Tab-separated table of C-alpha atoms in Angstrom:
chain	number	residue	atom	x	y	z
A	3	UNK	CA	4.961	10.447	-5.810
A	4	UNK	CA	5.881	7.310	-4.244
A	5	UNK	CA	5.306	5.103	-1.090
A	6	UNK	CA	6.655	6.505	2.138
A	7	UNK	CA	7.149	9.641	0.232
A	8	UNK	CA	5.820	13.094	0.831
A	9	UNK	CA	6.469	16.263	-0.943
A	10	UNK	CA	7.150	19.190	1.644
A	11	UNK	CA	3.974	21.133	0.930
A	12	UNK	CA	2.205	18.175	2.305
A	13	UNK	CA	4.220	18.061	5.182
A	14	UNK	CA	3.634	21.633	6.140
A	15	UNK	CA	-0.381	20.833	5.943
A	16	UNK	CA	0.143	17.578	8.067
A	17	UNK	CA	1.074	20.108	10.938
A	18	UNK	CA	-2.242	21.957	10.976
A	19	UNK	CA	-4.182	19.306	13.214
A	20	UNK	CA	-7.153	20.579	10.954
A	21	UNK	CA	-5.927	19.129	8.044
A	22	UNK	CA	-4.663	16.146	9.283
A	23	UNK	CA	-7.810	14.965	10.476
A	24	UNK	CA	-9.529	15.500	7.016
A	25	UNK	CA	-6.884	14.008	5.325
A	26	UNK	CA	-6.709	10.992	7.679
A	27	UNK	CA	-10.490	10.793	7.701
A	28	UNK	CA	-10.457	10.792	3.900
A	29	UNK	CA	-8.151	7.819	3.078
A	30	UNK	CA	-6.166	4.927	4.921
A	31	UNK	CA	-3.155	5.063	2.286
A	32	UNK	CA	-0.401	7.578	2.923
A	33	UNK	CA	0.932	7.636	-0.812
A	34	UNK	CA	0.525	11.117	-2.430
A	35	UNK	CA	-0.480	12.298	-5.837
A	36	UNK	CA	-0.444	15.904	-7.061
A	37	UNK	CA	-1.427	17.848	-10.182
A	38	UNK	CA	1.231	18.742	-12.383
A	39	UNK	CA	2.679	22.258	-12.288
A	40	UNK	CA	0.582	23.290	-16.152
A	41	UNK	CA	-2.991	21.589	-13.657
A	42	UNK	CA	-3.096	18.458	-15.582
A	43	UNK	CA	-2.853	14.707	-14.126
A	44	UNK	CA	-2.823	11.779	-16.870
A	45	UNK	CA	-4.244	8.336	-15.933
A	46	UNK	CA	-3.148	5.354	-18.541
A	47	UNK	CA	-5.479	2.207	-17.928
A	48	UNK	CA	-4.108	-1.351	-18.185
A	49	UNK	CA	-7.065	-3.493	-18.756
A	50	UNK	CA	-6.948	-6.983	-18.695
A	51	UNK	CA	-3.509	-8.195	-19.349
A	52	UNK	CA	-4.561	-11.668	-18.466
A	53	UNK	CA	-1.228	-13.520	-19.014
A	54	UNK	CA	0.724	-15.969	-17.100
A	55	UNK	CA	4.606	-16.117	-15.572
A	56	UNK	CA	5.716	-15.890	-19.138
A	57	UNK	CA	4.723	-12.451	-20.084
A	58	UNK	CA	4.478	-12.197	-24.001
A	59	UNK	CA	7.099	-9.441	-24.628
A	60	UNK	CA	4.834	-7.358	-26.961
A	61	UNK	CA	2.908	-6.636	-24.237
A	62	UNK	CA	5.773	-5.042	-22.371
A	63	UNK	CA	6.945	-3.304	-25.046
A	64	UNK	CA	3.941	-1.691	-26.159
A	65	UNK	CA	3.375	-0.309	-22.219
A	66	UNK	CA	7.045	1.129	-23.059
A	67	UNK	CA	6.254	2.956	-25.936
A	68	UNK	CA	3.108	4.379	-24.759
A	69	UNK	CA	4.344	5.840	-21.547
A	70	UNK	CA	7.354	7.263	-23.084
A	71	UNK	CA	5.126	9.126	-25.499
A	72	UNK	CA	2.366	10.289	-22.958
A	73	UNK	CA	3.964	10.531	-19.952
A	74	UNK	CA	1.561	9.346	-17.535
A	75	UNK	CA	1.351	10.007	-13.776
A	76	UNK	CA	-0.313	7.333	-12.788
A	77	UNK	CA	-0.983	3.334	-14.429
A	78	UNK	CA	-4.133	2.028	-13.283
A	79	UNK	CA	-4.551	-1.723	-13.406
A	80	UNK	CA	-8.145	-2.558	-14.192
A	81	UNK	CA	-8.427	-5.962	-13.095
A	82	UNK	CA	-7.593	-9.594	-14.780
A	83	UNK	CA	-3.854	-8.675	-14.279
A	84	UNK	CA	-2.947	-12.183	-14.191
A	85	UNK	CA	-4.970	-15.070	-16.177
A	86	UNK	CA	-5.769	-18.401	-14.379
A	87	UNK	CA	-2.654	-20.063	-15.461
A	88	UNK	CA	-0.515	-19.332	-12.762
A	89	UNK	CA	-2.830	-21.489	-10.282
A	90	UNK	CA	-3.480	-24.695	-12.507
A	91	UNK	CA	-0.784	-26.599	-9.791
A	92	UNK	CA	-1.647	-29.043	-6.843
A	93	UNK	CA	1.430	-27.774	-5.582
A	94	UNK	CA	0.164	-24.608	-3.579
A	95	UNK	CA	3.583	-23.396	-3.175
A	96	UNK	CA	4.456	-23.479	-6.784
A	97	UNK	CA	0.902	-21.713	-7.584
A	98	UNK	CA	2.225	-18.887	-5.295
A	99	UNK	CA	5.542	-18.652	-6.856
A	100	UNK	CA	4.281	-18.991	-10.375
A	101	UNK	CA	1.710	-16.086	-9.154
A	102	UNK	CA	4.464	-13.579	-7.899
A	103	UNK	CA	6.436	-14.280	-11.160
A	104	UNK	CA	3.420	-13.119	-13.473
A	105	UNK	CA	2.976	-9.934	-11.689
A	106	UNK	CA	6.580	-9.167	-11.516
A	107	UNK	CA	6.634	-9.158	-15.194
A	108	UNK	CA	4.992	-6.217	-15.343
A	109	UNK	CA	5.297	-4.645	-11.759
A	110	UNK	CA	9.549	-4.977	-11.844
A	111	UNK	CA	8.908	-2.445	-14.752
A	112	UNK	CA	6.975	0.052	-13.514
A	113	UNK	CA	9.195	-0.190	-10.520
A	114	UNK	CA	12.175	0.169	-12.696
A	115	UNK	CA	10.728	3.706	-14.118
A	116	UNK	CA	9.240	4.829	-10.956
A	117	UNK	CA	5.547	4.561	-12.159
A	118	UNK	CA	2.864	4.995	-9.444
A	119	UNK	CA	0.352	2.041	-10.203
A	120	UNK	CA	-2.736	1.485	-8.462
A	121	UNK	CA	-4.756	-1.895	-9.091
A	122	UNK	CA	-8.101	-3.349	-8.988
A	123	UNK	CA	-8.833	-7.248	-9.212
A	124	UNK	CA	-10.660	-9.043	-12.024
A	125	UNK	CA	-12.573	-12.336	-12.312
A	126	UNK	CA	-9.256	-14.205	-13.237
A	127	UNK	CA	-7.472	-12.871	-10.636
A	128	UNK	CA	-10.091	-14.366	-8.014
A	129	UNK	CA	-10.364	-17.581	-9.949
A	130	UNK	CA	-6.494	-18.161	-8.903
A	131	UNK	CA	-5.491	-20.701	-6.027
A	132	UNK	CA	-3.680	-17.879	-4.570
A	133	UNK	CA	-5.894	-15.630	-3.036
A	134	UNK	CA	-6.598	-12.061	-3.923
A	135	UNK	CA	-5.300	-10.960	-0.244
A	136	UNK	CA	-2.032	-12.861	-1.054
A	137	UNK	CA	-1.997	-11.293	-4.555
A	138	UNK	CA	-2.143	-7.921	-2.866
A	139	UNK	CA	0.744	-8.464	-0.197
A	140	UNK	CA	2.876	-9.469	-4.077
A	141	UNK	CA	1.933	-5.956	-5.155
A	142	UNK	CA	2.520	-4.232	-2.035
A	143	UNK	CA	5.941	-5.174	-1.574
A	144	UNK	CA	6.919	-3.163	-4.445
A	145	UNK	CA	7.369	0.567	-4.052
A	146	UNK	CA	6.182	2.032	-7.227
A	147	UNK	CA	2.654	0.098	-5.728
A	148	UNK	CA	-0.459	2.684	-4.209
A	149	UNK	CA	-2.728	-0.236	-3.447
A	150	UNK	CA	-3.809	-0.966	-0.167
A	151	UNK	CA	-5.583	-4.193	0.892
A	152	UNK	CA	-8.220	-2.552	3.430
A	153	UNK	CA	-8.970	-5.577	5.677
A	154	UNK	CA	-11.614	-7.723	6.436
A	155	UNK	CA	-14.003	-5.396	7.324
A	156	UNK	CA	-14.723	-4.768	3.531
A	157	UNK	CA	-16.016	-7.498	1.304
A	158	UNK	CA	-13.110	-8.329	-1.457
A	159	UNK	CA	-9.714	-7.064	-1.564
A	160	UNK	CA	-8.690	-3.838	-2.866
A	161	UNK	CA	-11.282	-1.268	-1.969
A	162	UNK	CA	-9.542	2.214	-1.548
A	163	UNK	CA	-9.216	5.576	-2.582
A	164	UNK	CA	-6.113	7.963	-3.447
A	165	UNK	CA	-6.851	11.789	-3.034
A	166	UNK	CA	-5.333	14.084	-5.687
A	167	UNK	CA	-3.966	17.084	-4.157
A	168	UNK	CA	-3.827	20.581	-6.196
A	169	UNK	CA	-0.710	21.491	-7.932
A	170	UNK	CA	0.117	24.088	-5.222
A	171	UNK	CA	-0.208	21.392	-2.660
A	172	UNK	CA	-2.911	23.072	-0.427
A	173	UNK	CA	-6.256	20.904	-0.813
A	174	UNK	CA	-7.203	17.572	-2.210
A	175	UNK	CA	-8.469	19.144	-5.429
A	176	UNK	CA	-9.737	15.619	-6.848
A	177	UNK	CA	-10.119	12.052	-5.858
A	178	UNK	CA	-9.913	8.191	-7.113
A	179	UNK	CA	-12.024	5.223	-6.137
A	180	UNK	CA	-11.058	1.908	-6.631
A	181	UNK	CA	-13.483	-0.999	-6.115
A	182	UNK	CA	-13.307	-4.598	-6.057
A	183	UNK	CA	-15.844	-5.823	-8.274
A	184	UNK	CA	-14.673	-9.235	-8.754
A	185	UNK	CA	-16.982	-10.790	-6.315
A	186	UNK	CA	-18.740	-14.360	-6.372
A	187	UNK	CA	-21.655	-15.545	-4.569
A	188	UNK	CA	-21.197	-19.101	-4.291
A	189	UNK	CA	-24.605	-19.840	-3.424
A	190	UNK	CA	-25.808	-18.444	-6.219
A	191	UNK	CA	-23.305	-19.641	-8.774
A	192	UNK	CA	-23.134	-16.286	-10.252
A	193	UNK	CA	-21.091	-13.112	-10.209
A	194	UNK	CA	-22.494	-11.019	-7.522
A	195	UNK	CA	-22.624	-6.958	-7.641
A	196	UNK	CA	-20.348	-4.870	-5.597
A	197	UNK	CA	-21.836	-5.034	-1.448
A	198	UNK	CA	-23.179	-2.957	0.756
A	199	UNK	CA	-20.290	-2.792	3.192
A	200	UNK	CA	-18.301	-1.377	0.003
A	201	UNK	CA	-20.843	1.266	-0.329
A	202	UNK	CA	-21.170	1.986	3.452
A	203	UNK	CA	-17.288	3.214	3.313
A	204	UNK	CA	-17.930	4.829	0.094
A	205	UNK	CA	-20.483	7.184	1.437
A	206	UNK	CA	-18.668	7.808	4.644
A	207	UNK	CA	-15.220	8.593	2.926
A	208	UNK	CA	-16.975	10.818	0.346
A	209	UNK	CA	-18.887	12.586	3.152
A	210	UNK	CA	-15.583	13.259	4.853
A	211	UNK	CA	-13.926	14.454	1.383
A	212	UNK	CA	-16.793	16.797	1.383
A	213	UNK	CA	-16.609	18.243	4.605
A	214	UNK	CA	-13.068	18.856	4.255
A	215	UNK	CA	-13.632	20.547	1.066
A	216	UNK	CA	-15.789	23.120	2.551
A	217	UNK	CA	-19.195	21.146	1.877
A	218	UNK	CA	-18.508	20.649	-1.426
A	219	UNK	CA	-18.379	17.267	-2.995
A	220	UNK	CA	-15.007	16.520	-4.267
A	221	UNK	CA	-15.015	15.678	-7.948
A	222	UNK	CA	-13.996	11.615	-8.634
A	223	UNK	CA	-13.624	8.882	-11.061
A	224	UNK	CA	-13.538	5.413	-10.292
A	225	UNK	CA	-11.960	2.179	-11.642
A	226	UNK	CA	-12.890	-1.583	-11.516
A	227	UNK	CA	-13.078	-4.460	-13.153
A	228	UNK	CA	-16.644	-5.449	-14.131
A	229	UNK	CA	-19.253	-3.624	-15.568
A	230	UNK	CA	-22.090	-1.718	-13.502
A	231	UNK	CA	-25.232	-3.246	-14.828
A	232	UNK	CA	-26.728	0.113	-15.831
A	233	UNK	CA	-25.015	-0.033	-18.799
A	234	UNK	CA	-28.329	-1.882	-19.910
A	235	UNK	CA	-29.953	1.672	-19.837
A	236	UNK	CA	-27.370	3.845	-20.611
A	237	UNK	CA	-26.932	6.245	-23.691
A	238	UNK	CA	-24.097	4.871	-26.043
A	239	UNK	CA	-22.040	8.018	-26.601
A	240	UNK	CA	-18.826	6.783	-28.702
A	241	UNK	CA	-16.635	3.824	-29.044
A	242	UNK	CA	-17.354	0.545	-30.314
A	243	UNK	CA	-19.651	-2.199	-28.686
A	244	UNK	CA	-18.018	-5.865	-30.221
A	245	UNK	CA	-19.443	-8.332	-27.266
A	246	UNK	CA	-22.691	-7.848	-25.206
A	247	UNK	CA	-21.540	-6.253	-21.937
A	248	UNK	CA	-20.801	-8.738	-19.463
A	249	UNK	CA	-21.807	-6.655	-16.053
A	250	UNK	CA	-22.326	-7.966	-12.711
A	251	UNK	CA	-25.732	-9.877	-11.748
A	252	UNK	CA	-26.556	-8.548	-8.128
A	253	UNK	CA	-28.798	-5.785	-6.877
A	254	UNK	CA	-27.562	-2.753	-7.973
A	255	UNK	CA	-26.175	-0.704	-4.978
A	256	UNK	CA	-23.318	1.489	-6.671
A	257	UNK	CA	-24.668	4.082	-9.255
A	258	UNK	CA	-27.495	4.705	-6.631
A	259	UNK	CA	-25.195	5.719	-4.086
A	260	UNK	CA	-22.831	7.739	-6.457
A	261	UNK	CA	-25.647	9.511	-7.961
A	262	UNK	CA	-27.073	10.511	-4.587
A	263	UNK	CA	-23.331	11.624	-3.071
A	264	UNK	CA	-23.037	13.493	-6.448
A	265	UNK	CA	-18.982	13.187	-6.582
A	266	UNK	CA	-18.394	10.264	-9.469
A	267	UNK	CA	-17.935	12.054	-12.939
A	268	UNK	CA	-16.720	8.580	-14.674
A	269	UNK	CA	-16.795	5.109	-14.061
A	270	UNK	CA	-13.764	2.962	-16.137
A	271	UNK	CA	-13.923	-0.514	-16.196
A	272	UNK	CA	-12.414	-3.539	-18.704
A	273	UNK	CA	-13.740	-6.904	-18.592
A	274	UNK	CA	-15.114	-7.076	-22.243
A	275	UNK	CA	-11.996	-6.951	-24.141
A	276	UNK	CA	-13.192	-5.743	-27.291
A	277	UNK	CA	-15.504	-3.072	-26.142
A	278	UNK	CA	-14.054	0.630	-26.431
A	279	UNK	CA	-17.599	2.551	-25.515
A	280	UNK	CA	-18.264	5.720	-23.705
A	281	UNK	CA	-21.941	5.938	-22.616
A	282	UNK	CA	-23.919	8.020	-20.344
A	283	UNK	CA	-26.427	7.114	-17.431
A	284	UNK	CA	-27.700	9.974	-15.610
A	285	UNK	CA	-24.673	12.172	-15.750
A	286	UNK	CA	-22.323	9.565	-14.676
A	287	UNK	CA	-20.080	8.082	-17.910
A	288	UNK	CA	-19.814	4.260	-18.023
A	289	UNK	CA	-16.537	3.933	-19.997
A	290	UNK	CA	-14.799	0.544	-21.174
A	291	UNK	CA	-11.528	0.189	-21.913
A	292	UNK	CA	-9.996	-2.601	-23.984
A	293	UNK	CA	-7.427	-5.507	-23.213
A	294	UNK	CA	-3.956	-3.983	-23.437
A	295	UNK	CA	-2.172	-7.628	-23.485
A	296	UNK	CA	-1.998	-10.258	-25.913
A	297	UNK	CA	-2.490	-13.223	-23.220
A	298	UNK	CA	-6.266	-13.604	-24.222
A	299	UNK	CA	-8.505	-13.009	-26.572
A	300	UNK	CA	-8.871	-8.946	-28.299
A	301	UNK	CA	-8.366	-9.242	-32.488
A	302	UNK	CA	-7.298	-5.618	-33.396
A	303	UNK	CA	-8.521	-3.897	-30.772
A	304	UNK	CA	-6.050	-3.995	-28.333
A	305	UNK	CA	-5.075	-0.942	-26.623
A	306	UNK	CA	-4.679	1.950	-23.854
A	307	UNK	CA	-7.142	4.183	-22.004
A	308	UNK	CA	-5.712	7.879	-21.325
A	309	UNK	CA	-7.802	9.946	-19.341
A	310	UNK	CA	-6.657	13.272	-18.285
A	311	UNK	CA	-7.922	15.775	-15.656
A	312	UNK	CA	-7.385	19.453	-15.249
A	313	UNK	CA	-7.710	21.265	-11.791
A	314	UNK	CA	-9.165	24.392	-13.206
A	315	UNK	CA	-12.493	22.149	-14.051
A	316	UNK	CA	-12.521	19.063	-12.184
A	317	UNK	CA	-16.145	18.242	-13.287
A	318	UNK	CA	-14.607	17.327	-16.581
A	319	UNK	CA	-12.020	15.004	-18.139
A	320	UNK	CA	-10.736	13.735	-21.320
A	321	UNK	CA	-10.130	10.463	-22.260
A	322	UNK	CA	-8.324	8.990	-25.796
A	323	UNK	CA	-7.402	5.475	-26.690
A	324	UNK	CA	-4.448	4.164	-27.935
A	325	UNK	CA	-4.396	1.067	-30.422
A	326	UNK	CA	-1.779	-1.002	-30.726
A	327	UNK	CA	-2.195	-1.768	-34.175
A	328	UNK	CA	-3.365	1.820	-35.549
A	329	UNK	CA	-0.613	3.522	-33.417
A	330	UNK	CA	2.340	1.298	-33.373
A	331	UNK	CA	2.150	-1.611	-36.215
A	332	UNK	CA	3.735	1.037	-38.884
A	333	UNK	CA	5.985	-1.518	-40.843
A	334	UNK	CA	6.177	-5.149	-42.075
A	335	UNK	CA	7.690	-6.074	-38.973
A	336	UNK	CA	5.657	-5.076	-36.475
A	337	UNK	CA	2.492	-5.534	-38.241
A	338	UNK	CA	3.715	-9.701	-38.519
A	339	UNK	CA	4.751	-9.300	-34.838
A	340	UNK	CA	1.123	-8.446	-33.650
A	341	UNK	CA	-0.243	-10.943	-36.023
A	342	UNK	CA	1.795	-13.745	-34.458
A	343	UNK	CA	0.389	-12.677	-31.137
A	344	UNK	CA	-2.821	-12.062	-31.412
A	345	UNK	CA	-3.133	-15.367	-33.772
A	346	UNK	CA	-0.486	-17.728	-33.068
A	347	UNK	CA	-1.824	-20.770	-35.472
A	348	UNK	CA	-1.097	-18.597	-38.597
A	349	UNK	CA	2.239	-20.691	-39.604
A	350	UNK	CA	2.871	-17.983	-42.478
A	351	UNK	CA	3.223	-15.126	-40.081
A	352	UNK	CA	5.307	-17.376	-37.392
A	353	UNK	CA	7.686	-17.660	-40.457
A	354	UNK	CA	7.663	-14.364	-41.507
A	355	UNK	CA	8.567	-13.240	-37.978
A	356	UNK	CA	11.363	-15.164	-37.561
A	357	UNK	CA	12.806	-14.175	-41.023
A	358	UNK	CA	12.552	-10.715	-40.357
A	359	UNK	CA	13.520	-10.467	-36.850
A	360	UNK	CA	17.228	-10.088	-37.174
A	361	UNK	CA	16.745	-7.288	-39.685
A	362	UNK	CA	14.786	-5.309	-37.075
A	363	UNK	CA	16.888	-5.989	-34.076
A	364	UNK	CA	15.572	-8.637	-32.467
A	365	UNK	CA	17.798	-11.887	-31.971
A	366	UNK	CA	16.216	-15.211	-33.224
A	367	UNK	CA	16.460	-16.234	-29.773
A	368	UNK	CA	14.290	-13.786	-28.853
A	369	UNK	CA	11.636	-14.186	-31.765
A	370	UNK	CA	11.582	-17.725	-30.286
A	371	UNK	CA	11.049	-16.974	-27.082
A	372	UNK	CA	8.129	-14.424	-27.737
A	373	UNK	CA	6.435	-17.617	-29.934
A	374	UNK	CA	7.125	-19.487	-27.024
A	375	UNK	CA	5.228	-17.285	-24.425
A	376	UNK	CA	2.565	-17.078	-27.126
A	377	UNK	CA	1.899	-20.741	-26.736
A	378	UNK	CA	2.932	-21.700	-23.047
């Protein structure tokens, strides 16, 4: 499942010229994802880590526990992966160094456990003095990274797709779209929408997948950071809307193109940290994943969204949220640790955290470091 690694079945199929043409046309990436033998494929979505080169340890612990319990096949970083803090230096080389450290805080963990990772960028990633193109090269230096820099011909950085093979490896059974939605129109002074050249690429690639699938659209889902503006007219089905959805400001090109292609079943995004809703717009689900980290606001909604697809019926999917506090704060120490990282100004919580740490297997030095990471 890692870069430069192919399954034996796929290698055999690539020997067939027609299949080679179809796969080559469908995606620029050579990475391989595949449904499991039981027909499932599970994705863990990590939205808005939004931390710096002193990643708060509780964030990484949350990822570790969730991965051990849920066993996802792929992790998707939904943007605002780092904050603007590493770029707050006049020295660009220092900015690059701290940006690389911030990315390494979590990518080295995914690399260690051999977890494939795909990414999109968010508005805070784009605010960094270190460009998204430079950041993408940092991500691509990890073997576990499946994301690519698609080049200068498409707006932004990180618009690509990853097909998912059937469990027997004989065909592309599903497709995952990734869009850079964190664009900015300097002339207008506003966040802009996904651009026409991105949609032209999507339509072309979608048609190639359709042709390779005997003229039938390949069921897909999309991942991006910014909320599509159609959320204003969507039907809210479940979950919480704790802040007004902050969608893009430009002309809407994405949803009309996807409705016309008929392949995208859902779009997943982050950006609004405390929203956990599922909405429906003309047959496409619009789903907000809450912040997964402690680097910014989020209160009691910090969590991870998991989505499971079954190759027996790819028109549907299952999704669930794991809330950090509800699911993992089960004793005084873990609850106190959560409060400290969520609201560092509460002196009583800090004292309790330091007092309880040794009896819960955490050294006092580690506890002090975690507090330092929170305020740094």
